[in-house]
């Protein structure tokens, strides 16, 4: 498991290396950085959400040990996405940032998704799991709202061809339907 975690750590840094490598060829480097970091935050978020279904399908419980790292890397890429937007696009002008958040719905939902990720990342340690007990699981269900908002953010950002956000939306829909079905089965088993 240790080598698998190291390999996963390096794989999760891969998109950043790929983005840096191709940055010089970008017509608009700030836009390229913004889109790449946001895209990888969404991809890693969806991969994180797929861990539980994969574990149940394969019976490989050790997959759960990878979920936290994947979620934190999704947050890492979301932080980069936010910082590129705030620092390079708005030059740290907080008034312009808030104006953008309030005026443009796709930025409003994207910012909301990012804000909801902060308590999830802050409570991802073993100590916080022990401290929050059952409330930890309740809090971390926010990840589903984050994913919905992230897909909506991407969908509303795209002006013409919504094929790519639709694919991510379909993946999320499958994961959510699977989760709802699992919850319903568990409730019936307990009844």
mmCIF file of C-alpha atoms in Angstrom:
data_model
loop_
_atom_site.group_PDB
_atom_site.id
_atom_site.type_symbol
_atom_site.label_atom_id
_atom_site.label_comp_id
_atom_site.label_asym_id
_atom_site.label_seq_id
_atom_site.Cartn_x
_atom_site.Cartn_y
_atom_site.Cartn_z
ATOM 1 C CA UNK A 1 0.000 0.000 0.000
ATOM 2 C CA UNK A 2 2.859 2.385 0.754
ATOM 3 C CA UNK A 3 4.222 2.161 -2.806
ATOM 4 C CA UNK A 4 0.749 2.533 -4.213
ATOM 5 C CA UNK A 5 0.273 5.737 -2.205
ATOM 6 C CA UNK A 6 3.611 7.089 -3.442
ATOM 7 C CA UNK A 7 2.648 6.268 -7.037
ATOM 8 C CA UNK A 8 -0.755 7.913 -6.558
ATOM 9 C CA UNK A 9 0.887 11.008 -5.045
ATOM 10 C CA UNK A 10 3.117 11.348 -8.109
ATOM 11 C CA UNK A 11 0.211 10.696 -10.476
ATOM 12 C CA UNK A 12 -1.829 13.439 -8.797
ATOM 13 C CA UNK A 13 1.044 15.867 -9.351
ATOM 14 C CA UNK A 14 1.208 14.820 -13.006
ATOM 15 C CA UNK A 15 -1.480 17.234 -14.234
ATOM 16 C CA UNK A 16 0.439 20.138 -12.695
ATOM 17 C CA UNK A 17 3.639 19.074 -14.455
ATOM 18 C CA UNK A 18 1.732 18.598 -17.727
ATOM 19 C CA UNK A 19 0.161 22.052 -17.401
ATOM 20 C CA UNK A 20 3.510 23.704 -16.633
ATOM 21 C CA UNK A 21 5.135 21.911 -19.584
ATOM 22 C CA UNK A 22 2.481 23.159 -22.032
ATOM 23 C CA UNK A 23 2.072 26.640 -20.574
ATOM 24 C CA UNK A 24 4.534 28.311 -22.958
ATOM 25 C CA UNK A 25 2.491 27.134 -25.961
ATOM 26 C CA UNK A 26 -0.775 28.559 -24.618
ATOM 27 C CA UNK A 27 -2.233 31.538 -26.453
ATOM 28 C CA UNK A 28 -3.658 32.893 -23.194
ATOM 29 C CA UNK A 29 -1.561 31.435 -20.332
ATOM 30 C CA UNK A 30 -3.814 32.726 -17.529
ATOM 31 C CA UNK A 31 -6.918 31.240 -19.132
ATOM 32 C CA UNK A 32 -5.051 27.989 -19.804
ATOM 33 C CA UNK A 33 -3.913 27.742 -16.163
ATOM 34 C CA UNK A 34 -7.385 28.549 -14.904
ATOM 35 C CA UNK A 35 -9.041 25.915 -17.077
ATOM 36 C CA UNK A 36 -6.461 23.189 -16.467
ATOM 37 C CA UNK A 37 -6.418 23.555 -12.684
ATOM 38 C CA UNK A 38 -10.223 23.642 -12.553
ATOM 39 C CA UNK A 39 -10.553 20.666 -14.865
ATOM 40 C CA UNK A 40 -8.163 18.564 -12.785
ATOM 41 C CA UNK A 41 -9.891 19.566 -9.569
ATOM 42 C CA UNK A 42 -13.151 18.258 -11.066
ATOM 43 C CA UNK A 43 -11.572 15.061 -12.422
ATOM 44 C CA UNK A 44 -9.926 14.263 -9.097
ATOM 45 C CA UNK A 45 -13.163 15.023 -7.254
ATOM 46 C CA UNK A 46 -15.044 12.550 -9.458
ATOM 47 C CA UNK A 47 -12.307 9.940 -9.025
ATOM 48 C CA UNK A 48 -12.574 10.444 -5.260
ATOM 49 C CA UNK A 49 -16.328 9.866 -5.422
ATOM 50 C CA UNK A 50 -15.799 6.694 -7.460
ATOM 51 C CA UNK A 51 -13.670 5.016 -4.769
ATOM 52 C CA UNK A 52 -16.596 3.671 -2.727
ATOM 53 C CA UNK A 53 -18.414 2.117 -5.712
ATOM 54 C CA UNK A 54 -15.121 0.617 -6.941
ATOM 55 C CA UNK A 55 -14.467 -0.810 -3.503
ATOM 56 C CA UNK A 56 -17.918 -2.381 -3.350
ATOM 57 C CA UNK A 57 -17.696 -3.767 -6.894
ATOM 58 C CA UNK A 58 -14.173 -5.171 -6.525
ATOM 59 C CA UNK A 59 -14.233 -6.035 -2.830
ATOM 60 C CA UNK A 60 -10.885 -4.233 -2.457
ATOM 61 C CA UNK A 61 -11.308 -2.410 0.856
ATOM 62 C CA UNK A 62 -7.779 -0.983 0.659
ATOM 63 C CA UNK A 63 -9.044 1.442 -1.985
ATOM 64 C CA UNK A 64 -10.562 3.466 0.871
ATOM 65 C CA UNK A 65 -7.031 4.314 2.012
ATOM 66 C CA UNK A 66 -6.544 6.251 -1.237
ATOM 67 C CA UNK A 67 -9.713 8.315 -1.001
ATOM 68 C CA UNK A 68 -8.383 10.939 1.412
ATOM 69 C CA UNK A 69 -5.297 11.633 -0.701
ATOM 70 C CA UNK A 70 -7.417 11.942 -3.848
ATOM 71 C CA UNK A 71 -9.815 14.318 -2.106
ATOM 72 C CA UNK A 72 -6.974 16.467 -0.817
ATOM 73 C CA UNK A 73 -5.429 16.614 -4.278
ATOM 74 C CA UNK A 74 -8.816 17.671 -5.673
ATOM 75 C CA UNK A 75 -8.783 20.460 -3.074
ATOM 76 C CA UNK A 76 -5.159 21.300 -3.951
ATOM 77 C CA UNK A 77 -6.062 21.746 -7.625
ATOM 78 C CA UNK A 78 -9.166 23.739 -6.642
ATOM 79 C CA UNK A 79 -6.920 26.021 -4.547
ATOM 80 C CA UNK A 80 -4.628 26.506 -7.529
ATOM 81 C CA UNK A 81 -7.677 27.213 -9.702
ATOM 82 C CA UNK A 82 -8.906 29.829 -7.236
ATOM 83 C CA UNK A 83 -5.450 31.389 -6.779
ATOM 84 C CA UNK A 84 -4.865 31.684 -10.529
ATOM 85 C CA UNK A 85 -8.259 33.336 -10.891
ATOM 86 C CA UNK A 86 -7.714 35.661 -7.920
ATOM 87 C CA UNK A 87 -4.012 36.397 -8.394
ATOM 88 C CA UNK A 88 -3.419 36.353 -12.137
ATOM 89 C CA UNK A 89 -6.874 37.178 -13.450
ATOM 90 C CA UNK A 90 -7.891 39.740 -10.793
ATOM 91 C CA UNK A 91 -4.434 40.735 -9.520
ATOM 92 C CA UNK A 92 -5.616 40.204 -5.913
ATOM 93 C CA UNK A 93 -8.233 42.937 -6.253
ATOM 94 C CA UNK A 94 -10.759 41.623 -3.712
ATOM 95 C CA UNK A 95 -13.414 44.147 -4.696
ATOM 96 C CA UNK A 96 -13.236 43.017 -8.333
ATOM 97 C CA UNK A 97 -13.296 39.408 -7.186
ATOM 98 C CA UNK A 98 -16.463 39.896 -5.113
ATOM 99 C CA UNK A 99 -18.064 41.820 -7.951
ATOM 100 C CA UNK A 100 -17.323 38.861 -10.243
ATOM 101 C CA UNK A 101 -18.669 36.362 -7.700
ATOM 102 C CA UNK A 102 -21.923 38.283 -7.296
ATOM 103 C CA UNK A 103 -22.417 39.224 -10.962
ATOM 104 C CA UNK A 104 -21.588 36.006 -12.814
ATOM 105 C CA UNK A 105 -23.559 32.878 -11.831
ATOM 106 C CA UNK A 106 -20.925 30.396 -13.018
ATOM 107 C CA UNK A 107 -18.370 32.070 -10.759
ATOM 108 C CA UNK A 108 -20.870 32.168 -7.883
ATOM 109 C CA UNK A 109 -21.387 28.389 -8.009
ATOM 110 C CA UNK A 110 -17.671 27.746 -8.528
ATOM 111 C CA UNK A 111 -16.775 29.900 -5.547
ATOM 112 C CA UNK A 112 -19.478 28.158 -3.494
ATOM 113 C CA UNK A 113 -18.001 24.765 -4.401
ATOM 114 C CA UNK A 114 -14.553 25.946 -3.370
ATOM 115 C CA UNK A 115 -15.843 27.410 -0.090
ATOM 116 C CA UNK A 116 -17.566 24.108 0.740
ATOM 117 C CA UNK A 117 -14.346 22.203 0.087
ATOM 118 C CA UNK A 118 -12.475 24.147 2.785
ATOM 119 C CA UNK A 119 -14.151 22.500 5.806
ATOM 120 C CA UNK A 120 -13.827 19.111 4.118
ATOM 121 C CA UNK A 121 -10.075 19.528 3.698
ATOM 122 C CA UNK A 122 -9.686 21.027 7.176
ATOM 123 C CA UNK A 123 -11.410 18.033 8.782
ATOM 124 C CA UNK A 124 -9.726 15.301 6.763
ATOM 125 C CA UNK A 125 -7.278 14.278 9.485
ATOM 126 C CA UNK A 126 -7.663 11.242 11.733
ATOM 127 C CA UNK A 127 -7.796 13.544 14.760
ATOM 128 C CA UNK A 128 -10.747 15.482 13.304
ATOM 129 C CA UNK A 129 -12.508 12.229 12.456
ATOM 130 C CA UNK A 130 -12.196 11.159 16.093
ATOM 131 C CA UNK A 131 -13.226 14.585 17.395
ATOM 132 C CA UNK A 132 -16.300 14.961 15.174
ATOM 133 C CA UNK A 133 -17.362 11.287 15.432
ATOM 134 C CA UNK A 134 -20.658 10.768 13.556
ATOM 135 C CA UNK A 135 -20.789 14.436 12.556
ATOM 136 C CA UNK A 136 -17.663 13.900 10.454
ATOM 137 C CA UNK A 137 -19.573 11.669 8.021
ATOM 138 C CA UNK A 138 -22.462 14.140 7.942
ATOM 139 C CA UNK A 139 -20.103 17.011 7.178
ATOM 140 C CA UNK A 140 -18.302 15.087 4.472
ATOM 141 C CA UNK A 141 -21.560 14.449 2.627
ATOM 142 C CA UNK A 142 -21.059 18.026 1.439
ATOM 143 C CA UNK A 143 -18.778 16.496 -1.177
ATOM 144 C CA UNK A 144 -21.882 15.663 -3.223
ATOM 145 C CA UNK A 145 -22.990 19.302 -3.227
ATOM 146 C CA UNK A 146 -19.434 20.323 -4.123
ATOM 147 C CA UNK A 147 -19.440 17.946 -7.086
ATOM 148 C CA UNK A 148 -22.816 19.159 -8.344
ATOM 149 C CA UNK A 149 -21.711 22.787 -8.044
ATOM 150 C CA UNK A 150 -18.387 22.041 -9.757
ATOM 151 C CA UNK A 151 -20.105 20.396 -12.748
ATOM 152 C CA UNK A 152 -22.601 23.265 -12.911
ATOM 153 C CA UNK A 153 -19.705 25.762 -12.765
ATOM 154 C CA UNK A 154 -18.043 24.036 -15.713
ATOM 155 C CA UNK A 155 -21.325 23.720 -17.640
ATOM 156 C CA UNK A 156 -22.193 27.406 -17.261
ATOM 157 C CA UNK A 157 -18.630 28.430 -18.136
ATOM 158 C CA UNK A 158 -18.773 26.733 -21.536
ATOM 159 C CA UNK A 159 -20.492 28.932 -24.063
ATOM 160 C CA UNK A 160 -21.045 26.652 -27.061
ATOM 161 C CA UNK A 161 -20.098 22.992 -26.990
ATOM 162 C CA UNK A 162 -21.211 21.507 -23.674
ATOM 163 C CA UNK A 163 -20.074 17.988 -24.587
ATOM 164 C CA UNK A 164 -17.205 17.893 -22.085
ATOM 165 C CA UNK A 165 -19.176 19.226 -19.095
ATOM 166 C CA UNK A 166 -22.046 16.906 -20.084
ATOM 167 C CA UNK A 167 -19.681 13.916 -19.878
ATOM 168 C CA UNK A 168 -18.576 14.941 -16.382
ATOM 169 C CA UNK A 169 -22.209 15.572 -15.471
ATOM 170 C CA UNK A 170 -23.172 12.080 -16.674
ATOM 171 C CA UNK A 171 -20.352 10.519 -14.646
ATOM 172 C CA UNK A 172 -21.509 12.430 -11.573
ATOM 173 C CA UNK A 173 -25.136 11.413 -12.191
ATOM 174 C CA UNK A 174 -24.112 7.741 -12.344
ATOM 175 C CA UNK A 175 -22.145 8.085 -9.102
ATOM 176 C CA UNK A 176 -25.043 9.854 -7.372
ATOM 177 C CA UNK A 177 -27.629 7.309 -8.563
ATOM 178 C CA UNK A 178 -25.350 4.521 -7.343
ATOM 179 C CA UNK A 179 -25.017 6.229 -3.948
ATOM 180 C CA UNK A 180 -28.774 6.786 -3.572
ATOM 181 C CA UNK A 181 -29.405 3.145 -4.494
ATOM 182 C CA UNK A 182 -26.842 1.994 -1.897
ATOM 183 C CA UNK A 183 -28.489 4.182 0.787
ATOM 184 C CA UNK A 184 -31.933 2.807 -0.053
ATOM 185 C CA UNK A 185 -30.677 -0.795 0.098
ATOM 186 C CA UNK A 186 -29.054 -0.134 3.467
ATOM 187 C CA UNK A 187 -32.291 1.387 4.838
ATOM 188 C CA UNK A 188 -34.329 -1.586 3.640
ATOM 189 C CA UNK A 189 -31.843 -3.997 5.209
ATOM 190 C CA UNK A 190 -32.111 -2.177 8.555
ATOM 191 C CA UNK A 191 -35.924 -2.019 8.459
#
